[in-house]
Short mmCIF file of C-alpha atoms in Angstrom, two decimals:
data_model
loop_
_atom_site.label_atom_id
_atom_site.label_comp_id
_atom_site.label_asym_id
_atom_site.label_seq_id
_atom_site.Cartn_x
_atom_site.Cartn_y
_atom_site.Cartn_z
CA UNK A 1 -19.01 236.09 142.43
CA UNK A 2 -17.20 232.63 143.37
CA UNK A 3 -14.49 231.34 140.72
CA UNK A 4 -16.91 228.36 140.61
CA UNK A 5 -19.59 230.81 139.02
CA UNK A 6 -17.13 233.29 136.64
CA UNK A 7 -15.84 229.85 135.57
CA UNK A 8 -19.45 228.95 133.82
CA UNK A 9 -20.13 231.88 132.88
CA UNK A 10 -16.91 231.87 130.56
CA UNK A 11 -18.37 227.91 129.34
CA UNK A 12 -19.78 227.85 125.68
CA UNK A 13 -23.59 227.15 125.45
CA UNK A 14 -24.24 223.06 125.23
CA UNK A 15 -26.26 223.74 122.68
CA UNK A 16 -23.64 225.14 120.33
CA UNK A 17 -22.10 223.17 117.69
CA UNK A 18 -18.59 222.88 116.78
CA UNK A 19 -16.81 225.28 114.04
CA UNK A 20 -14.08 224.33 111.87
CA UNK A 21 -13.89 220.83 114.39
CA UNK A 22 -13.44 222.67 118.00
CA UNK A 23 -14.99 224.92 120.53
CA UNK A 24 -15.85 228.00 118.94
CA UNK A 25 -14.85 230.38 121.55
CA UNK A 26 -11.23 228.60 120.83
CA UNK A 27 -10.97 230.47 117.50
CA UNK A 28 -9.76 233.02 119.59
CA UNK A 29 -6.48 232.46 121.13
CA UNK A 30 -6.23 231.47 124.55
CA UNK A 31 -4.25 234.18 126.06
CA UNK A 32 -6.45 236.68 124.32
CA UNK A 33 -9.51 234.67 125.36
CA UNK A 34 -8.41 234.63 129.31
CA UNK A 35 -7.07 238.57 128.71
CA UNK A 36 -10.87 238.92 127.96
CA UNK A 37 -12.42 237.16 130.85
CA UNK A 38 -10.19 239.07 133.20
CA UNK A 39 -11.64 242.39 131.92
CA UNK A 40 -13.81 244.65 133.57
CA UNK A 41 -16.08 244.89 130.50
CA UNK A 42 -16.76 241.82 130.23
CA UNK A 43 -17.54 240.62 133.46
CA UNK A 44 -19.68 243.95 134.03
CA UNK A 45 -21.31 244.46 130.78
CA UNK A 46 -21.00 240.97 129.19
CA UNK A 47 -22.53 238.40 131.72
CA UNK A 48 -25.89 236.87 130.60
CA UNK A 49 -26.72 238.61 127.30
CA UNK A 50 -28.53 237.31 124.30
CA UNK A 51 -28.29 237.85 120.65
CA UNK A 52 -30.22 240.92 120.78
CA UNK A 53 -28.64 242.70 123.99
CA UNK A 54 -25.28 241.84 122.31
CA UNK A 55 -26.91 243.64 119.23
CA UNK A 56 -27.54 246.79 121.73
CA UNK A 57 -24.00 246.86 123.24
CA UNK A 58 -22.56 246.84 119.50
CA UNK A 59 -24.43 250.09 119.04
CA UNK A 60 -22.96 251.57 121.32
CA UNK A 61 -19.77 250.72 119.95
CA UNK A 62 -16.96 253.59 119.17
CA UNK A 63 -14.47 251.98 117.51
CA UNK A 64 -12.65 248.48 115.98
CA UNK A 65 -9.65 246.63 117.21
CA UNK A 66 -7.78 244.15 118.95
CA UNK A 67 -6.00 244.72 122.02
CA UNK A 68 -4.16 247.61 123.30
CA UNK A 69 -1.91 249.66 125.71
CA UNK A 70 1.16 247.72 127.80
CA UNK A 71 -0.94 244.85 129.41
CA UNK A 72 -3.28 244.34 125.97
CA UNK A 73 -6.33 245.26 126.93
CA UNK A 74 -9.20 243.74 124.80
CA UNK A 75 -11.26 246.33 123.54
CA UNK A 76 -15.26 246.44 123.48
CA UNK A 77 -15.04 245.08 119.89
CA UNK A 78 -13.88 241.77 120.76
CA UNK A 79 -15.45 241.08 124.13
CA UNK A 80 -18.84 241.34 121.95
CA UNK A 81 -17.28 239.35 119.65
CA UNK A 82 -15.84 236.61 121.58
CA UNK A 83 -19.87 236.29 123.16
CA UNK A 84 -21.33 236.05 120.31
CA UNK A 85 -18.89 232.57 119.76
CA UNK A 86 -20.08 231.66 123.50
CA UNK A 87 -23.91 231.67 122.67
CA UNK A 88 -23.97 231.08 119.00
CA UNK A 89 -26.62 233.67 117.73
CA UNK A 90 -28.68 231.76 114.64
CA UNK A 91 -28.16 232.34 110.57
CA UNK A 92 -30.85 234.72 110.53
CA UNK A 93 -29.56 236.97 113.52
CA UNK A 94 -26.09 237.20 111.64
CA UNK A 95 -27.63 238.39 108.35
CA UNK A 96 -29.37 241.09 110.31
CA UNK A 97 -26.48 242.13 111.63
CA UNK A 98 -24.87 242.35 108.08
CA UNK A 99 -28.09 243.82 106.64
CA UNK A 100 -27.72 246.75 109.39
CA UNK A 101 -26.98 250.01 107.26
CA UNK A 102 -27.69 252.50 109.78
CA UNK A 103 -25.49 251.25 112.54
CA UNK A 104 -22.12 250.76 110.64
CA UNK A 105 -20.15 249.07 114.07
CA UNK A 106 -23.12 246.54 114.18
CA UNK A 107 -22.29 245.92 110.51
CA UNK A 108 -18.50 245.39 111.46
CA UNK A 109 -19.25 242.71 114.19
CA UNK A 110 -21.46 240.93 112.58
CA UNK A 111 -18.95 240.46 109.01
CA UNK A 112 -16.35 239.65 112.01
CA UNK A 113 -18.06 236.50 113.35
CA UNK A 114 -19.27 235.44 110.10
CA UNK A 115 -15.82 235.50 109.06
CA UNK A 116 -14.51 233.24 111.81
CA UNK A 117 -17.85 230.60 111.55
CA UNK A 118 -19.13 230.83 108.25
CA UNK A 119 -18.41 228.81 104.93
CA UNK A 120 -16.26 230.04 102.24
CA UNK A 121 -19.34 230.55 99.54
CA UNK A 122 -21.48 232.25 102.61
CA UNK A 123 -18.77 234.74 103.38
CA UNK A 124 -17.90 236.18 100.08
CA UNK A 125 -21.53 236.25 99.10
CA UNK A 126 -22.50 237.96 102.43
CA UNK A 127 -19.27 240.39 102.68
CA UNK A 128 -18.41 241.50 99.11
CA UNK A 129 -21.81 243.67 99.58
CA UNK A 130 -19.65 245.93 102.27
CA UNK A 131 -17.81 246.75 99.60
CA UNK A 132 -20.33 249.46 98.69
CA UNK A 133 -20.21 250.96 101.74
CA UNK A 134 -17.49 253.67 102.57
CA UNK A 135 -18.38 255.09 105.77
CA UNK A 136 -15.45 255.60 108.14
CA UNK A 137 -14.51 253.45 110.74
CA UNK A 138 -12.44 254.41 113.87
CA UNK A 139 -9.45 251.80 114.62
CA UNK A 140 -7.68 251.43 117.90
CA UNK A 141 -4.21 249.97 117.73
CA UNK A 142 -2.13 248.60 119.90
CA UNK A 143 -0.32 252.28 120.11
CA UNK A 144 -3.14 254.42 118.96
CA UNK A 145 -6.07 255.06 116.44
CA UNK A 146 -6.21 254.92 112.50
CA UNK A 147 -9.14 255.79 110.58
CA UNK A 148 -10.32 253.23 107.71
CA UNK A 149 -13.47 252.62 105.72
CA UNK A 150 -15.92 249.98 105.80
CA UNK A 151 -14.98 248.73 101.91
CA UNK A 152 -11.46 248.65 103.56
CA UNK A 153 -12.35 246.45 106.53
CA UNK A 154 -14.49 244.14 104.21
CA UNK A 155 -11.36 243.52 102.37
CA UNK A 156 -9.17 242.89 104.92
CA UNK A 157 -11.44 240.33 106.36
CA UNK A 158 -11.40 238.69 102.58
CA UNK A 159 -7.41 238.84 101.88
CA UNK A 160 -6.07 238.91 105.52
CA UNK A 161 -4.79 235.58 107.63
CA UNK A 162 -5.20 237.99 110.87
CA UNK A 163 -7.57 240.85 111.81
CA UNK A 164 -7.50 242.94 115.17
CA UNK A 165 -4.83 240.73 116.07
CA UNK A 166 -7.03 237.60 115.44
CA UNK A 167 -5.77 234.32 113.30
CA UNK A 168 -9.03 234.72 110.63
CA UNK A 169 -9.83 230.62 109.22
CA UNK A 170 -8.19 229.58 106.10
CA UNK A 171 -10.07 231.18 103.32
CA UNK A 172 -10.28 229.64 99.84
CA UNK A 173 -9.07 232.48 96.60
CA UNK A 174 -12.71 233.82 95.04
CA UNK A 175 -11.49 231.79 91.47
CA UNK A 176 -11.50 228.36 93.19
CA UNK A 177 -14.73 228.55 94.21
CA UNK A 178 -15.78 230.05 90.95
CA UNK A 179 -14.60 226.75 89.10
CA UNK A 180 -15.49 224.67 91.84
CA UNK A 181 -19.17 225.71 91.14
CA UNK A 182 -19.89 227.10 94.71
CA UNK A 183 -20.14 230.96 93.42
CA UNK A 184 -21.40 232.01 90.35
CA UNK A 185 -18.67 233.83 87.90
CA UNK A 186 -16.87 236.67 89.11
CA UNK A 187 -17.82 239.70 91.78
CA UNK A 188 -20.34 242.03 90.01
CA UNK A 189 -19.13 245.67 90.99
CA UNK A 190 -21.76 248.41 92.00
CA UNK A 191 -20.60 250.65 89.01
CA UNK A 192 -21.26 247.67 86.51
CA UNK A 193 -24.67 248.79 85.65
CA UNK A 194 -23.21 252.13 84.88
CA UNK A 195 -20.67 250.08 82.47
CA UNK A 196 -23.30 248.66 80.61
CA UNK A 197 -24.89 251.36 80.39
CA UNK A 198 -22.51 254.18 79.07
CA UNK A 199 -20.08 251.83 77.10
CA UNK A 200 -21.36 248.58 76.70
CA UNK A 201 -20.01 246.77 79.37
CA UNK A 202 -16.34 247.58 78.28
CA UNK A 203 -14.64 249.44 81.61
CA UNK A 204 -11.91 250.74 79.49
CA UNK A 205 -13.89 252.77 77.15
CA UNK A 206 -15.56 254.31 80.22
CA UNK A 207 -12.44 255.35 81.60
CA UNK A 208 -11.21 257.09 78.46
CA UNK A 209 -14.42 258.85 78.41
CA UNK A 210 -14.07 260.07 81.45
CA UNK A 211 -10.69 261.00 81.65
CA UNK A 212 -11.67 263.04 77.93
CA UNK A 213 -14.44 264.66 79.53
CA UNK A 214 -11.88 266.50 82.15
CA UNK A 215 -12.28 263.81 85.29
CA UNK A 216 -9.01 264.11 87.76
CA UNK A 217 -9.97 260.51 88.89
CA UNK A 218 -9.92 259.27 85.15
CA UNK A 219 -6.63 261.07 84.27
CA UNK A 220 -4.36 259.81 86.92
CA UNK A 221 -5.73 256.45 86.42
CA UNK A 222 -5.08 256.93 82.81
CA UNK A 223 -1.52 258.09 83.32
CA UNK A 224 -1.01 255.37 85.79
CA UNK A 225 -1.83 252.55 82.95
CA UNK A 226 0.28 254.28 80.50
CA UNK A 227 3.24 253.99 83.15
CA UNK A 228 2.70 250.49 83.78
CA UNK A 229 2.13 249.60 79.86
CA UNK A 230 5.48 251.84 78.89
CA UNK A 231 7.49 249.76 81.61
CA UNK A 232 6.15 245.99 80.54
CA UNK A 233 7.21 246.89 76.78
CA UNK A 234 10.80 248.13 77.95
CA UNK A 235 11.31 244.58 80.09
CA UNK A 236 10.08 242.58 77.07
CA UNK A 237 13.04 244.44 74.69
CA UNK A 238 15.53 243.85 77.25
CA UNK A 239 14.19 240.68 77.87
CA UNK A 240 14.33 239.95 74.12
CA UNK A 241 17.73 241.51 73.12
CA UNK A 242 19.14 239.35 76.09
CA UNK A 243 17.62 235.81 74.56
CA UNK A 244 19.34 236.98 71.10
CA UNK A 245 22.11 237.78 72.63
CA UNK A 246 22.51 234.60 74.38
CA UNK A 247 22.08 232.98 71.53
CA UNK A 248 24.57 234.40 69.27
CA UNK A 249 27.16 233.88 71.22
CA UNK A 250 26.00 229.65 72.09
CA UNK A 251 25.90 229.62 68.48
CA UNK A 252 29.08 231.13 67.79
CA UNK A 253 30.74 228.86 71.01
CA UNK A 254 29.40 225.88 69.66
CA UNK A 255 30.87 226.35 65.70
CA UNK A 256 33.66 226.87 67.37
CA UNK A 257 33.29 223.24 69.51
CA UNK A 258 32.85 221.89 65.78
CA UNK A 259 35.56 223.26 64.66
CA UNK A 260 38.18 222.13 66.84
CA UNK A 261 36.17 218.50 67.41
CA UNK A 262 38.73 216.93 65.39
CA UNK A 263 41.71 217.89 66.89
CA UNK A 264 40.83 217.62 70.39
CA UNK A 265 39.69 213.90 69.54
CA UNK A 266 43.21 212.78 68.10
CA UNK A 267 45.06 215.38 70.61
CA UNK A 268 42.70 213.49 73.27
CA UNK A 269 43.79 209.89 71.85
CA UNK A 270 47.27 210.95 71.72
CA UNK A 271 46.88 212.24 75.63
CA UNK A 272 45.04 208.96 76.72
CA UNK A 273 48.09 206.72 75.10
CA UNK A 274 50.46 208.38 77.23
CA UNK A 275 48.87 208.18 80.21
CA UNK A 276 47.72 205.13 79.91
CA UNK A 277 52.06 203.93 79.23
CA UNK A 278 53.17 206.24 82.63
CA UNK A 279 49.84 205.86 84.30
CA UNK A 280 49.04 202.28 83.61
CA UNK A 281 45.31 203.93 83.45
CA UNK A 282 43.83 200.96 80.80
CA UNK A 283 40.49 200.50 79.91
CA UNK A 284 38.32 197.66 81.67
CA UNK A 285 37.38 196.41 77.56
CA UNK A 286 41.64 195.57 76.98
CA UNK A 287 44.27 195.20 79.05
CA UNK A 288 47.73 196.28 78.72
CA UNK A 289 49.56 193.61 77.12
CA UNK A 290 46.30 193.76 74.74
CA UNK A 291 47.16 196.99 73.89
CA UNK A 292 50.75 196.85 73.29
CA UNK A 293 50.26 193.77 70.91
CA UNK A 294 47.97 195.50 68.99
CA UNK A 295 50.16 198.66 68.87
CA UNK A 296 53.12 197.02 67.82
CA UNK A 297 50.91 194.87 65.21
CA UNK A 298 49.66 197.98 63.37
CA UNK A 299 54.16 199.36 62.62
CA UNK A 300 53.75 201.68 65.64
CA UNK A 301 57.12 201.41 67.91
CA UNK A 302 56.98 199.37 70.48
CA UNK A 303 55.58 201.48 73.83
CA UNK A 304 55.83 199.02 76.13
CA UNK A 305 58.20 199.37 79.24
CA UNK A 306 61.01 196.56 79.22
CA UNK A 307 61.48 195.68 82.79
CA UNK A 308 64.55 195.34 84.41
CA UNK A 309 66.35 192.34 84.77
CA UNK A 310 67.08 191.50 88.44
CA UNK A 311 70.84 189.94 88.55
CA UNK A 312 71.10 186.54 89.53
CA UNK A 313 73.99 187.64 91.90
CA UNK A 314 72.23 189.33 94.75
CA UNK A 315 74.95 192.18 95.42
CA UNK A 316 75.18 192.17 98.88
CA UNK A 317 78.28 193.87 100.52
CA UNK A 318 78.79 190.94 103.49
CA UNK A 319 78.36 187.04 102.88
CA UNK A 320 77.07 185.07 105.66
CA UNK A 321 77.50 182.59 108.06
CA UNK A 322 75.18 179.69 106.33
CA UNK A 323 76.28 176.85 104.32
CA UNK A 324 74.21 177.83 101.53
CA UNK A 325 75.23 181.41 101.09
CA UNK A 326 79.04 179.77 101.92
CA UNK A 327 78.36 176.95 98.96
CA UNK A 328 77.03 179.88 96.65
CA UNK A 329 79.87 182.05 97.15
CA UNK A 330 82.12 178.87 96.42
CA UNK A 331 80.65 178.39 93.03
CA UNK A 332 81.40 181.32 92.36
CA UNK A 333 85.05 181.09 93.17
CA UNK A 334 85.07 183.73 95.92
CA UNK A 335 83.21 186.86 96.22
CA UNK A 336 84.75 189.23 93.73
CA UNK A 337 83.26 192.40 94.95
CA UNK A 338 84.98 195.52 95.14
CA UNK A 339 85.21 195.26 98.38
CA UNK A 340 86.65 192.35 98.89
CA UNK A 341 90.32 192.20 101.16
CA UNK A 342 92.78 189.48 100.68
CA UNK A 343 93.52 188.36 104.58
CA UNK A 344 97.04 186.30 105.45
CA UNK A 345 95.81 183.98 107.63
CA UNK A 346 98.44 182.99 110.34
CA UNK A 347 101.11 184.37 108.56
CA UNK A 348 102.25 181.01 106.87
CA UNK A 349 101.75 182.55 104.03
CA UNK A 350 98.48 181.48 102.56
CA UNK A 351 95.88 183.95 101.80
CA UNK A 352 92.51 184.10 102.66
CA UNK A 353 89.74 185.86 100.78
CA UNK A 354 87.55 187.56 102.70
CA UNK A 355 83.84 185.94 102.38
CA UNK A 356 85.04 182.28 101.13
CA UNK A 357 84.58 178.98 102.94
CA UNK A 358 88.39 178.97 104.93
CA UNK A 359 87.57 182.75 106.00
CA UNK A 360 84.79 181.70 107.18
CA UNK A 361 85.53 178.78 109.14
CA UNK A 362 88.56 180.67 110.41
CA UNK A 363 86.24 183.09 111.93
CA UNK A 364 83.71 180.57 113.31
CA UNK A 365 86.75 178.53 115.24
CA UNK A 366 87.47 182.31 116.62
CA UNK A 367 83.96 181.73 118.39
CA UNK A 368 84.95 177.88 119.72
CA UNK A 369 81.92 176.75 116.34
CA UNK A 370 82.73 173.58 114.45
CA UNK A 371 83.70 174.74 110.66
CA UNK A 372 81.22 174.43 108.11
CA UNK A 373 80.18 171.57 106.50
CA UNK A 374 81.05 170.26 103.18
CA UNK A 375 78.95 169.23 100.52
#
């Protein structure tokens, strides 16, 4: 076969409508789809099949499954499911697949196709009857084989997000569809007529009756229910005890908090006052002067720190060559610091005080400068 001919053999039927807004074949992932196209079973057995031909091929199926082996080879079940998506049979044909009780794999193939393409209410209405089918099915996993049942297969389709390695479209919960009016009440079990006949519609009474008659399954179910009930009661009791302990601790702590509140209030005031004094942390509404003014009026001690007055005399160790400093020194009668020295000027008996005007005139004369101007 030429490549173009093989490509046309893999194209969806032009008359097929889109499912969930896309090509029906795209419901199977691209890589898996390419594996199917490259498989020998698809090329030899699935070419040019109609819906009746697919049913005939499904009769010969021996197992369910997705891909298996190291090369992820697709199973025949998955190849036939893709062929149904490609040709898109009529709804009546799919219903016949589901109602076929003689060939379990034909029924499973129809259920899988309906789960991929059907509407939620339709899926629940037509797949839920498979809960009453307990026949065995062989399921091929990637590494081996397992045994399942038709009812388990139906439950997987209704509750799982993936099956046979294929991502299933989102399916709302049954309760949501019931509340929206798409379904009529809860699912009716096959045991409902028996329950209504023997216990008036109460399943618990029927279970107790079967347990009294010695039914092993009923005895096991009753023991399991008693264990769950006992466990739930213990959990509830422990939860209530924890709540009581927490309530007592909170009451005692609140009482201690209430008793200590006055002491904490006055202690907080004194700490806040001291903190304001040393950190300068006063509120926005009152400044520092207002706080100390109010405190002195109330008869308290003067907490306002006294600012140190700066001496008008600059305690400089040395004088200055400038007139301003020399005039200030002259008015003060010379620098009388502890480090001042009396110097004999030229040996003529005149004593010059270091830092005085005469001292600086002599120093300026040594440098070749004119004496200081007199005021």
